[in-house]
Every structure is written in C-alpha cells, then in structure tokens.
Coordinates of C-alpha atoms in Angstrom, one line a residue:
Chain A
X5 CA -54.7 -101.6 39.4
X6 CA -54.5 -97.9 40.4
X7 CA -57.0 -97.9 43.2
X8 CA -56.1 -97.0 46.7
X9 CA -55.8 -100.7 47.4
X10 CA -52.3 -100.4 45.8
X11 CA -51.3 -97.7 48.3
X12 CA -49.4 -98.4 51.5
X13 CA -49.4 -96.1 54.5
X14 CA -46.0 -96.1 56.2
X15 CA -46.4 -95.6 59.9
X16 CA -43.7 -92.9 59.9
X17 CA -46.1 -90.7 57.9
X18 CA -48.4 -90.4 60.9
X19 CA -45.6 -90.6 63.4
X20 CA -47.6 -89.9 66.5
X21 CA -50.3 -92.6 65.9
X22 CA -49.8 -96.1 67.2
X23 CA -50.0 -99.2 65.1
X24 CA -53.7 -100.0 65.6
X25 CA -54.6 -96.4 64.7
X26 CA -52.5 -96.6 61.5
X27 CA -54.0 -99.9 60.5
X28 CA -57.5 -98.6 61.2
X29 CA -57.0 -95.4 59.1
X30 CA -55.4 -97.4 56.2
X31 CA -58.2 -99.9 56.1
X32 CA -60.8 -97.2 56.4
X33 CA -59.4 -95.4 53.4
X34 CA -59.5 -98.5 51.3
X35 CA -55.7 -99.0 51.3
X36 CA -54.4 -102.5 50.8
X37 CA -51.1 -102.2 52.7
X38 CA -49.2 -100.7 55.6
X39 CA -45.4 -100.2 55.9
X40 CA -44.3 -100.7 59.4
X41 CA -41.4 -99.3 61.4
X42 CA -39.9 -101.7 64.0
X43 CA -40.5 -99.3 66.9
X44 CA -44.3 -99.3 66.2
X45 CA -44.3 -103.1 66.0
X46 CA -42.3 -103.4 69.2
X47 CA -44.8 -101.3 71.1
X48 CA -47.6 -103.8 70.6
X49 CA -45.5 -106.9 70.1
X50 CA -44.8 -108.9 67.0
X51 CA -47.7 -111.2 67.2
X52 CA -50.3 -108.6 68.0
X53 CA -48.9 -106.4 65.1
X54 CA -49.2 -109.2 62.6
X55 CA -52.7 -110.1 63.8
X56 CA -53.9 -106.5 63.8
X57 CA -52.8 -106.0 60.2
X58 CA -54.2 -109.3 59.0
X59 CA -57.6 -108.9 60.7
X60 CA -58.0 -105.5 59.0
X61 CA -57.6 -107.2 55.7
X62 CA -54.2 -105.5 55.1
X63 CA -50.8 -106.7 54.2
X64 CA -47.4 -105.4 55.2
X65 CA -45.6 -103.8 52.2
X66 CA -42.2 -103.5 54.0
X67 CA -40.5 -103.4 57.4
X68 CA -38.4 -100.4 58.1
X69 CA -35.6 -101.0 58.7
X70 CA -32.4 -103.0 58.8
X71 CA -29.0 -101.7 58.0
X72 CA -26.5 -99.6 59.8
X73 CA -23.8 -101.9 58.6
X74 CA -20.8 -99.6 58.5
X75 CA -19.2 -99.9 61.9
X76 CA -15.4 -100.3 61.6
X77 CA -14.9 -102.3 64.9
X78 CA -15.7 -105.9 65.7
X79 CA -18.3 -105.1 68.4
X80 CA -20.1 -102.8 66.0
X81 CA -20.0 -105.4 63.3
X82 CA -21.3 -108.1 65.6
X83 CA -24.1 -106.1 67.0
X84 CA -25.2 -104.9 63.5
X85 CA -25.4 -108.4 62.3
X86 CA -27.3 -109.5 65.3
X87 CA -29.8 -106.6 65.0
X88 CA -30.3 -107.3 61.3
X89 CA -31.0 -111.0 62.0
X90 CA -33.7 -109.9 64.4
X91 CA -35.1 -107.6 61.7
X92 CA -35.2 -110.4 59.2
X93 CA -37.1 -112.6 61.7
X94 CA -39.5 -109.8 62.4
X95 CA -40.2 -109.2 58.7
X96 CA -40.9 -112.9 58.2
X97 CA -43.2 -113.0 61.2
X98 CA -45.1 -110.0 59.8
X99 CA -45.6 -111.7 56.5
X100 CA -43.6 -109.3 54.4
X101 CA -40.7 -110.3 52.2
X102 CA -39.2 -106.8 52.1
X103 CA -36.8 -105.5 54.7
X104 CA -35.7 -101.9 53.9
X105 CA -32.0 -101.4 54.5
X106 CA -30.7 -98.0 55.4
X107 CA -27.0 -99.0 55.4
X108 CA -25.5 -96.4 57.6
X109 CA -23.0 -93.5 57.2
X110 CA -19.4 -92.9 58.2
X111 CA -18.5 -94.1 61.7
X112 CA -18.0 -91.1 64.0
X113 CA -14.8 -89.3 63.1
X114 CA -14.1 -91.4 60.0
X115 CA -13.8 -89.9 56.5
X116 CA -13.2 -93.3 54.8
X117 CA -16.1 -93.5 52.5
X118 CA -14.6 -96.2 50.3
X119 CA -14.0 -98.3 53.4
X120 CA -17.5 -97.8 54.7
X121 CA -18.9 -98.8 51.3
X122 CA -16.8 -101.9 51.3
X123 CA -18.0 -102.9 54.7
X124 CA -21.6 -102.7 53.5
X125 CA -20.8 -105.2 50.7
X126 CA -19.0 -107.5 53.2
X127 CA -21.9 -107.5 55.7
X128 CA -24.5 -108.0 53.1
X129 CA -22.7 -111.2 52.2
X130 CA -22.8 -112.3 55.8
X131 CA -26.6 -111.5 56.1
X132 CA -27.8 -112.8 52.7
X133 CA -27.9 -116.5 53.7
X134 CA -30.0 -115.8 56.8
X135 CA -32.3 -113.6 54.7
X136 CA -32.7 -116.3 52.1
X137 CA -33.5 -118.9 54.7
X138 CA -36.4 -116.7 56.0
X139 CA -37.5 -115.7 52.5
X140 CA -36.9 -112.1 53.3
X141 CA -35.3 -109.7 50.7
X142 CA -32.7 -107.2 51.9
X143 CA -33.9 -104.1 50.1
X144 CA -31.1 -101.6 49.6
X145 CA -32.1 -98.0 49.8
X146 CA -30.1 -95.4 48.1
X147 CA -30.4 -92.3 50.2
X148 CA -30.1 -88.7 48.9
X149 CA -26.4 -87.8 48.8
X150 CA -27.0 -85.2 51.5
X151 CA -27.2 -88.1 53.9
X152 CA -24.1 -89.9 52.6
X153 CA -22.0 -89.1 55.7
X154 CA -24.6 -89.7 58.5
X155 CA -27.3 -92.0 57.2
X156 CA -26.4 -94.2 54.2
X157 CA -23.2 -94.5 52.1
X158 CA -25.4 -95.8 49.3
X159 CA -26.1 -92.6 47.3
X160 CA -27.5 -93.7 43.9
X161 CA -29.7 -96.4 42.6
X162 CA -26.8 -97.5 40.3
X163 CA -24.6 -98.0 43.3
X164 CA -27.3 -99.9 45.1
X165 CA -27.6 -102.2 42.1
X166 CA -23.8 -102.7 41.9
X167 CA -23.9 -103.8 45.6
X168 CA -26.8 -106.1 44.9
X169 CA -25.3 -107.6 41.9
X170 CA -23.4 -110.6 43.6
X171 CA -26.7 -111.8 45.1
X172 CA -29.8 -113.6 44.0
X173 CA -32.5 -110.9 43.1
X174 CA -34.9 -112.8 45.5
X175 CA -32.5 -112.1 48.4
X176 CA -31.1 -108.6 47.7
X177 CA -33.2 -105.9 45.9
X178 CA -33.6 -102.2 45.8
X179 CA -36.2 -99.6 46.6
X180 CA -37.0 -96.6 44.4
X181 CA -37.7 -93.8 46.7
X182 CA -38.6 -90.6 44.8
X183 CA -37.2 -88.3 47.4
X184 CA -33.8 -89.8 47.3
X185 CA -33.4 -90.4 43.6
X186 CA -35.4 -87.8 41.6
X187 CA -32.4 -85.6 40.8
X188 CA -30.3 -88.4 39.4
X189 CA -29.4 -87.9 35.7
X190 CA -29.0 -91.7 35.4
X191 CA -32.4 -92.5 36.8
X192 CA -34.2 -93.7 33.7
X193 CA -31.3 -96.1 32.9
X194 CA -30.9 -97.3 36.4
X195 CA -34.6 -97.9 37.0
X196 CA -34.8 -99.8 33.8
X197 CA -31.7 -101.8 34.8
X198 CA -33.3 -102.6 38.2
X199 CA -36.3 -103.9 36.3
X200 CA -34.1 -106.0 33.9
X201 CA -32.2 -107.4 36.9
X202 CA -35.4 -108.3 38.8
X203 CA -34.6 -106.1 41.8
X204 CA -37.4 -103.6 42.1
X205 CA -38.6 -104.6 45.6
X206 CA -40.5 -101.4 46.6
X207 CA -41.6 -98.1 45.2
X208 CA -41.9 -95.3 47.7
X209 CA -43.3 -91.9 46.9
X210 CA -43.0 -88.6 48.7
X211 CA -41.9 -85.1 47.6
X212 CA -38.7 -83.2 47.9
X213 CA -39.7 -79.9 49.7
X214 CA -37.9 -76.6 49.4
X215 CA -36.4 -74.9 51.2
X216 CA -34.6 -77.9 52.8
X217 CA -35.9 -78.1 56.4
X218 CA -33.7 -76.9 59.2
X219 CA -33.5 -80.5 60.2
X220 CA -32.6 -81.9 56.8
X221 CA -34.2 -85.3 57.6
X222 CA -37.6 -83.6 57.6
X223 CA -37.6 -82.3 54.1
X224 CA -39.8 -85.2 52.8
X225 CA -43.1 -83.8 51.7
X226 CA -46.6 -84.8 50.7
X227 CA -46.7 -85.5 46.9
X228 CA -47.4 -82.3 45.1
X229 CA -45.9 -80.0 47.8
X230 CA -42.4 -80.1 46.4
X231 CA -40.4 -80.3 43.1
X232 CA -40.7 -84.0 42.0
X233 CA -42.3 -85.0 38.7
X234 CA -44.2 -88.1 39.9
X235 CA -45.5 -88.8 36.4
X236 CA -41.9 -89.1 35.1
X237 CA -40.6 -91.4 37.9
X238 CA -43.8 -93.5 38.1
X239 CA -43.7 -94.2 34.4
X240 CA -40.2 -95.5 34.7
X241 CA -41.2 -97.8 37.5
X242 CA -44.3 -99.0 35.7
X243 CA -42.2 -99.8 32.7
X244 CA -40.2 -102.3 34.7
X245 CA -43.4 -104.3 35.3
X246 CA -43.4 -103.5 39.0
X247 CA -46.9 -104.3 40.2
X248 CA -46.5 -104.1 44.0
X249 CA -47.6 -101.6 46.6
X250 CA -46.7 -98.0 46.5
X251 CA -45.7 -96.8 49.9
X252 CA -45.9 -93.3 51.3
X253 CA -43.3 -92.5 53.9
X254 CA -43.1 -88.8 55.0
X255 CA -40.9 -87.3 57.6
X256 CA -42.2 -83.7 58.0
X257 CA -43.0 -81.7 61.0
X258 CA -46.1 -80.1 59.5
X259 CA -47.5 -83.5 58.3
X260 CA -46.8 -85.0 61.8
X261 CA -48.6 -82.1 63.5
X262 CA -51.8 -82.6 61.3
X263 CA -54.6 -84.9 62.4
X264 CA -53.7 -88.4 61.1
X265 CA -57.0 -88.9 59.4
X266 CA -56.6 -85.7 57.4
X267 CA -53.1 -86.8 56.4
X268 CA -54.4 -90.1 55.1
X269 CA -57.2 -88.3 53.1
X270 CA -54.7 -85.9 51.6
X271 CA -52.4 -88.8 50.7
X272 CA -55.2 -90.6 48.9
X273 CA -56.2 -87.4 47.0
X274 CA -52.6 -86.8 45.9
X275 CA -52.2 -90.4 44.9
X276 CA -55.2 -90.2 42.6
X277 CA -54.0 -87.0 41.0
X278 CA -50.3 -87.4 40.9
X279 CA -49.2 -91.0 41.0
X280 CA -52.0 -93.5 40.1
X281 CA -52.5 -92.4 36.5
X282 CA -48.8 -93.4 35.7
X283 CA -48.2 -96.6 37.7
Chain B
X29 CA 4.4 -76.9 43.7
X30 CA 2.5 -77.3 46.9
X31 CA 3.3 -74.0 48.5
X32 CA 0.6 -71.4 49.3
X33 CA 1.4 -69.8 45.9
X34 CA -0.9 -72.5 44.4
X35 CA -3.7 -71.5 46.7
X36 CA -6.5 -69.2 45.6
X37 CA -8.7 -67.2 48.0
X38 CA -12.2 -66.9 46.7
X39 CA -13.7 -63.6 47.7
X40 CA -16.9 -65.4 49.0
X41 CA -14.8 -67.0 51.7
X42 CA -14.4 -63.6 53.4
X43 CA -17.8 -62.3 52.3
X44 CA -17.7 -59.0 54.2
X45 CA -14.3 -57.9 52.9
X46 CA -14.0 -55.8 49.8
X47 CA -11.9 -56.7 46.8
X48 CA -8.8 -54.6 47.8
X49 CA -8.9 -56.3 51.3
X50 CA -9.1 -59.7 49.8
X51 CA -6.2 -59.0 47.5
X52 CA -4.1 -57.6 50.3
X53 CA -4.8 -60.6 52.5
X54 CA -4.1 -63.1 49.8
X55 CA -0.8 -61.5 48.8
X56 CA 0.3 -61.0 52.4
X57 CA -0.2 -64.8 53.0
X58 CA 1.9 -65.7 50.0
X59 CA -1.0 -66.9 47.9
X60 CA -0.6 -66.8 44.1
X61 CA -4.3 -66.3 43.2
X62 CA -7.7 -64.9 44.0
X63 CA -11.1 -66.1 42.8
X64 CA -13.4 -63.2 42.2
X65 CA -17.2 -62.9 42.4
X66 CA -18.7 -60.5 40.0
X67 CA -20.4 -58.4 42.7
X68 CA -17.0 -57.7 44.3
X69 CA -15.6 -56.7 40.9
X70 CA -18.5 -54.5 40.1
X71 CA -18.1 -52.5 43.4
X72 CA -14.7 -51.2 42.4
X73 CA -15.1 -51.5 38.6
X74 CA -13.5 -53.9 36.2
X75 CA -10.4 -51.9 35.4
X76 CA -9.6 -51.1 39.0
X77 CA -10.2 -54.8 40.0
X78 CA -7.8 -56.1 37.3
X79 CA -5.2 -53.5 38.2
X80 CA -5.5 -54.2 42.0
X81 CA -4.9 -57.9 41.5
X82 CA -2.0 -57.5 39.0
X83 CA -0.2 -54.9 41.1
X84 CA -0.3 -57.3 44.1
X85 CA 1.4 -59.9 42.0
X86 CA -1.6 -62.1 41.9
X87 CA -3.6 -63.7 39.2
X88 CA -7.4 -64.4 38.9
X89 CA -8.0 -68.2 39.2
X90 CA -11.7 -67.9 38.2
X91 CA -14.6 -65.6 37.9
X92 CA -17.8 -66.5 39.7
X93 CA -20.1 -66.8 38.0
X94 CA -22.0 -67.3 34.8
X95 CA -24.9 -69.6 34.3
X96 CA -28.6 -69.6 35.3
X97 CA -29.5 -70.8 31.9
X98 CA -32.7 -72.7 32.5
X99 CA -35.4 -70.1 32.0
X100 CA -38.2 -71.6 29.9
X101 CA -39.4 -68.3 28.3
X102 CA -37.9 -66.2 25.6
X103 CA -37.3 -63.2 27.8
X104 CA -35.5 -65.3 30.3
X105 CA -33.4 -67.0 27.6
X106 CA -32.4 -63.7 26.1
X107 CA -31.5 -62.0 29.4
X108 CA -29.5 -65.1 30.5
X109 CA -27.5 -65.1 27.3
X110 CA -26.9 -61.3 27.6
X111 CA -25.7 -61.6 31.2
X112 CA -23.4 -64.5 30.3
X113 CA -21.8 -62.6 27.5
X114 CA -21.1 -59.8 30.0
X115 CA -19.5 -62.3 32.3
X116 CA -17.4 -63.7 29.5
X117 CA -16.1 -60.2 28.7
X118 CA -15.4 -59.6 32.4
X119 CA -13.4 -62.8 32.8
X120 CA -11.3 -61.8 29.8
X121 CA -10.7 -58.3 31.1
X122 CA -9.7 -59.8 34.5
X123 CA -7.2 -62.0 32.7
X124 CA -8.8 -65.3 33.7
X125 CA -9.7 -68.0 31.2
X126 CA -12.1 -69.7 33.6
X127 CA -15.8 -68.6 34.1
X128 CA -17.5 -70.8 36.6
X129 CA -21.0 -71.7 35.5
X130 CA -23.8 -72.4 38.0
X131 CA -26.4 -73.4 35.5
X132 CA -29.6 -72.8 37.4
X133 CA -32.4 -74.9 38.8
X134 CA -36.0 -75.5 37.8
X135 CA -37.9 -72.4 36.8
X136 CA -40.5 -71.4 39.5
X137 CA -43.4 -73.8 39.5
X138 CA -41.8 -76.2 37.0
X139 CA -41.0 -79.8 37.7
X140 CA -39.5 -80.6 34.3
X141 CA -36.0 -81.5 35.1
X142 CA -35.3 -83.1 31.8
X143 CA -36.4 -80.0 30.0
X144 CA -34.3 -77.7 32.2
X145 CA -31.3 -79.9 31.5
X146 CA -31.9 -79.8 27.8
X147 CA -32.1 -76.0 27.9
X148 CA -28.7 -75.9 29.6
X149 CA -27.3 -77.9 26.6
X150 CA -29.0 -75.6 24.1
X151 CA -27.7 -72.4 25.7
X152 CA -24.2 -73.6 26.1
X153 CA -24.2 -74.1 22.3
X154 CA -25.3 -70.5 21.9
X155 CA -22.7 -69.2 24.3
X156 CA -19.7 -71.3 23.2
X157 CA -18.7 -69.3 20.1
X158 CA -18.6 -66.1 22.1
X159 CA -16.6 -67.7 24.9
X160 CA -14.1 -69.1 22.4
X161 CA -13.7 -65.7 20.8
X162 CA -12.8 -64.2 24.1
X163 CA -10.6 -67.2 25.1
X164 CA -12.7 -67.8 28.1
X165 CA -13.7 -71.4 29.1
X166 CA -17.2 -72.0 30.4
X167 CA -16.5 -74.1 33.5
X168 CA -19.5 -76.3 34.3
X169 CA -20.1 -76.8 38.0
X170 CA -21.9 -79.9 39.2
X171 CA -23.6 -78.8 42.3
X172 CA -24.6 -81.2 45.2
X173 CA -27.9 -82.9 44.4
X174 CA -29.5 -81.1 47.3
X175 CA -29.4 -78.0 45.0
X176 CA -30.8 -79.7 41.9
X177 CA -34.1 -77.9 42.0
X178 CA -33.1 -74.4 43.0
X179 CA -29.5 -73.8 42.0
X180 CA -28.1 -76.2 39.3
X181 CA -29.6 -79.0 37.4
X182 CA -26.1 -80.4 36.8
X183 CA -25.8 -82.8 39.8
X184 CA -22.8 -85.0 39.0
X185 CA -19.4 -84.6 37.4
X186 CA -20.3 -87.3 34.9
X187 CA -23.3 -85.3 33.8
X188 CA -21.2 -82.1 33.5
X189 CA -18.8 -84.0 31.3
X190 CA -21.7 -85.3 29.1
X191 CA -22.9 -81.8 28.7
X192 CA -19.3 -80.6 27.9
X193 CA -18.7 -83.4 25.4
X194 CA -19.9 -81.6 22.2
X195 CA -17.5 -78.7 22.7
X196 CA -13.8 -78.1 22.4
X197 CA -12.2 -78.7 25.9
X198 CA -10.6 -75.2 25.6
X199 CA -14.2 -73.8 25.5
X200 CA -16.2 -75.9 27.9
X201 CA -14.6 -77.5 31.0
X202 CA -15.6 -78.7 34.4
X203 CA -14.7 -77.8 38.0
X204 CA -14.1 -80.4 40.7
X205 CA -15.5 -78.9 43.9
X206 CA -15.1 -81.3 46.8
X207 CA -18.2 -80.1 48.6
X208 CA -20.4 -81.0 45.6
X209 CA -18.9 -84.3 44.5
X210 CA -17.3 -86.0 47.5
X211 CA -20.2 -88.4 47.9
X212 CA -20.3 -89.7 44.3
X213 CA -19.5 -93.4 44.0
X214 CA -18.4 -92.6 40.4
X215 CA -16.0 -89.9 41.4
X216 CA -12.7 -91.7 40.7
X217 CA -13.8 -92.7 37.3
X218 CA -15.3 -89.3 36.4
X219 CA -12.3 -87.3 37.6
X220 CA -10.0 -89.6 35.6
X221 CA -12.3 -89.1 32.6
X222 CA -12.3 -85.3 33.0
X223 CA -8.5 -85.5 32.9
X224 CA -8.4 -87.7 29.8
X225 CA -10.8 -85.4 28.1
X226 CA -8.7 -82.3 29.0
X227 CA -11.6 -80.6 30.9
X228 CA -10.3 -80.1 34.4
X229 CA -10.5 -76.3 34.6
X230 CA -10.5 -75.7 38.3
X231 CA -10.1 -77.6 41.6
X232 CA -12.0 -76.1 44.5
X233 CA -11.7 -77.3 48.1
X234 CA -14.0 -76.9 51.1
X235 CA -15.5 -79.3 53.5
X236 CA -19.1 -80.7 53.8
X237 CA -20.2 -79.8 57.3
X238 CA -22.7 -81.7 59.4
X239 CA -25.3 -81.1 60.5
X240 CA -26.4 -79.4 57.3
X241 CA -26.9 -75.7 58.1
X242 CA -30.4 -74.4 58.5
X243 CA -29.8 -72.4 55.4
X244 CA -28.5 -75.4 53.3
X245 CA -26.4 -73.1 51.1
X246 CA -24.2 -72.4 54.1
X247 CA -23.0 -75.9 54.9
X248 CA -19.7 -75.4 53.1
X249 CA -16.9 -75.6 55.8
X250 CA -13.2 -75.0 56.3
X251 CA -11.2 -78.0 55.2
X252 CA -11.0 -80.3 58.2
X253 CA -14.2 -79.2 59.8
X254 CA -16.4 -81.7 58.0
X255 CA -16.5 -85.2 56.5
X256 CA -14.5 -85.0 53.3
X257 CA -11.3 -87.0 52.7
X258 CA -9.2 -84.4 51.0
X259 CA -6.3 -86.8 50.4
X260 CA -8.5 -89.1 48.4
X261 CA -10.1 -86.4 46.2
X262 CA -6.8 -84.4 45.8
X263 CA -5.0 -87.6 44.7
X264 CA -7.6 -88.2 42.0
X265 CA -7.2 -84.6 40.7
X266 CA -3.4 -84.7 40.9
X267 CA -3.4 -87.9 38.8
X268 CA -5.1 -86.1 36.0
X269 CA -2.0 -83.8 35.7
X270 CA -4.0 -80.8 36.8
X271 CA -1.3 -78.2 37.9
X272 CA -3.5 -75.1 38.3
X273 CA -4.6 -73.2 41.3
X274 CA -6.6 -74.7 44.2
X275 CA -9.4 -72.4 45.1
X276 CA -11.1 -72.1 48.5
X277 CA -14.7 -70.9 48.4
X278 CA -16.6 -71.2 51.7
X279 CA -20.2 -70.1 52.4
X280 CA -20.5 -70.4 56.1
X281 CA -22.0 -68.0 58.7
X282 CA -19.2 -68.7 61.3
X283 CA -16.4 -68.3 58.8
X284 CA -18.0 -65.0 57.6
X285 CA -18.3 -63.8 61.2
X286 CA -14.6 -64.4 61.9
X287 CA -11.9 -61.7 61.2
X288 CA -10.8 -62.2 57.5
X289 CA -7.1 -62.3 58.4
X290 CA -7.8 -65.2 60.7
X291 CA -9.8 -67.0 58.1
X292 CA -6.9 -66.7 55.6
X293 CA -4.4 -68.0 58.2
X294 CA -6.6 -71.0 59.1
X295 CA -7.1 -71.7 55.4
X296 CA -3.3 -71.7 54.8
X297 CA -2.8 -74.0 57.8
X298 CA -5.4 -76.5 56.6
X299 CA -4.0 -76.4 53.1
X300 CA -0.6 -77.4 54.4
X301 CA -2.0 -80.3 56.5
X302 CA -4.9 -81.6 54.4
X303 CA -4.5 -80.7 50.7
X304 CA -1.0 -79.7 49.7
X305 CA 0.6 -83.1 50.4
X306 CA -1.6 -84.8 47.9
X307 CA -1.9 -82.3 45.0

C-alpha cells in the first residue's frame, strides 16, 4: 500500500486553511487521512469536525497535541493533567487512537533538565489510566535537541522508548518524525527497538531545511527541499512492520504562504518520488 | 585548582581582537591558557604566535581546528588530509597536544549521512599515525545535532567515543563542549565512559542561548545567559578526573560587539560563580 491513500495531511501544513478546506483538499487528492490540530477542531467544534472527516471518507491519523507536562508547581501540574484529559477525550471523539505528545521544555528560569524529564515520567503515569480507558495512545514525540529547552525535553527516540517502557504499548507509543530524528547515530537501532516493543504509533515525514530558519520552529520543509534521506528512514520504519498512515506536518513560512491546493499537490508528488517506494 | 589559572580564553570569544591582544588580556586577567584559532595564528605567523604566548607565561590549551573530513571525491580527500597534517604540525609547534576536530557535514547535495560518517572513520585512520608522530591528539568534537548536515556529522559524545575507540587514547580523544552536549539524555553515562577510556582531552564551556540566533552558529552564549546547568555538567567532567584547562569559546554577535576587556572580565566572573565550584 503505497498509494496516496496512505498519506495524511496534517492541518498545520496548510496553516491558514480551516478544517473543512483541509478535509476537502485531502479527499480530493485521494488521501486516506488527515492529522488534526486541536485549534482547528475547536474552531468548528468536535462533533462537526468528526462528521466532516467521516463524510469525506477520511480517517484521523493523529490529534496534535497533548503534552507540556513539565511544570514544576502544583497549579501547573494540575492544569496540564486537566488539559491532557480533554485532549484524550477529543482524540477518542475524533476516532483516532493516537494523541501526539509534545512534552514541554524547561519551566521559565529553570535549568533542571533532569528534574523536568522526571516530571514527564511522573505525569505520564498519572495520565496513562485515563488514556487506556478511552483507548487512546499517548504518542511520545522526541523533538530535535535544538528544542530541548523550550519545547520538549525528550530529545531522542531512545529516550522516548525508555520513558514509554513502564507502560503497555497500547497506551504509550512513540512517533518517528524524520525532522526530529534523522541526525541520530542510534536511529536504526532505536527504530528497530520501537518495532520490537510494539510502540511505533505514527510516522511523520518532512525535511530538515538549511539554513535553519530565523524562527527555528519553521525549519521543517517539504520532502526533498532539505537534507534528509527519506529512503533510509522509511526503510527502517517499514522494517518494523508499521503499516499505518504517513503524516506530513510542515511548519514553514513559504509553504504557508503558498496556495493550499498547490501544497497538497507538491506533497503528493514528493510522496510518490521520495517516500512511497520505501514504505 | 579552581582559580582563573585554569581558565582558557579561546580567541573566537573576542573575535575582533588579534592574537597579541588576546594573550595580553588573558595574562592580565590571571588566566593560565589561551585557545587559538588557526587564522589568528596565521596572521602573526607560527613562531611569533608561540613566542607571544610563552613570553606571557601562558600555554595553548587547544588549536582550533582540524577536520572537515567528509568530502566524497579524491581531490577533497587529499586536500583534507593535507590540511589536517598542517594543523597537526601547527599544534605541535604551538606546544599544545590537542587539535580540535570539527569533522565536517554532508558534501553539497549529498544526503548520505552514513557514508559521511564512514569517511570520517576512514580518514581518522589515515591521520592518526601522523598525529602520533607529532604527539598531537585528534580531539573529536560532537557538535549539536542542528549542525549535523553542515558542520559535523558527529552529533553525540557517544558517537565520538565510538569513532575514537579503534585508536590509542593518546592519539584520538574527545572534547566535552557544554553547548553541543547539554541536552543529551546519555550525557552522564558518556562523560563517565570518556573518563574510563582516558579520552577527555578538553572541556569547553559556553551557554545555549534562546531564542536560537537567526544565524544558528551564533547561539553560543556567555555562561549564565542561557539554559545550561553548568554545575551538573562540570561535576560529570570533574568526576572523570579531568584536571586540564577549561576553555571558553563563544560565537555571539553581542559578545563580539562588546569591548574585549569587558568580555574577559565577565567571563572570569561567570567562571567563579557558575563553573569553578564544580570542577
């Protein structure tokens, strides 16, 4: 199955389009899936979002995002748990089992990376039963180490798997996002390990563009525009037996400025050339 | 020994000063060492550089830099080896045993990270006998993964140690540079391993500033200005028994714009507060 029906359009890739437009473009291009951000869902409401996706014959590959679990104070802990419970409920209502978790960086002014990482472990343990109850998997996302301080203290796939280890693979999994992990010398071993441990919950593809954008968050690029060898990473993921959707999530000022329909066409062309043959 | 005599001023920290100025400022502040970039040495000539440092009562902690070993073509291979032999000779002439190696990124247009990493291993094997002959250590620098494509395909301390493993620790070592490795979940284990394997050749401190600078190379900050816990990393390095100089190398537009004397004073103050107690 390497047709576009395996592709998923993440709404962040066409940031300025609303959810109905994203769904229409995805369905029109023959995609099988969409990946939804919570803000796009909130704009139309949970029920309408679920209905719009289903009526177009699509499924939701993942909901972005839960996480931000690193607050050091009790108020921060409580509100993070509350927000993540809402995200779990939303994922379930949208019919996806995969809630992407961007776990958060250092609290403002803190340099205690070890402590922040420990709090992620502690709060996963608090959330896991609620996720299991809703048949939603908490999908840990290792973010590129350049975001370790301000976005996510999980910096490698190996570390994500270590954090996932105490939990049932049906409840805590990992996402392989090429942008975040392509550089990792341990990648082949850790992707294989994720497969053995039954934790590959999502495969996301986008490129790592150079130079790094002035706003470092926006360096994600269309496949083929950057430095990543998609054949190499896709082969690793395929070898785990992963047969789920392949999601494209791009934060990039130029991509956002382009007409959404054109972005989706380019995405499909690049998929055919650079990813589909290997997955 | 936690006085400023253990500190080393890398000439890149005061980019716009010439070598005699850097030496004068370092000696005047009671430092014991300077770290030299090859361009600053070349400006005054090798003999004058060595003499200037020695007459000020200083020693050279390291020479920056050899490396850029990843070219895929025969011309590129040959000129890299030639340039690194010159760098080895220069290090020896300057009386330092430590040649910092920034190994290079992907050749233009290439996405073959595995191949580039293999070429680093191959060329180290070609250079090691020449380095040993000159009693100069090739000091592998793991660079932050955000530079994996364009600066150095060595992205973690563990990977640097794996590459060093086939060689005598007196010939191939590693540098622990806080900016590049602070985020690594494996850092405690890998610093300890570097100690056990006798490969800690240099300890370099500077901070990781946020937001990442528009030119990502310039995000290195004065200790205390960013997110790094210097106590944590310095304790790890101290526990290895490392008793050598601690070098400060900062690429930062604001630091470069400040008067060099002021930069050196700030560096000494931050050393006393943030690093010296733990090393």
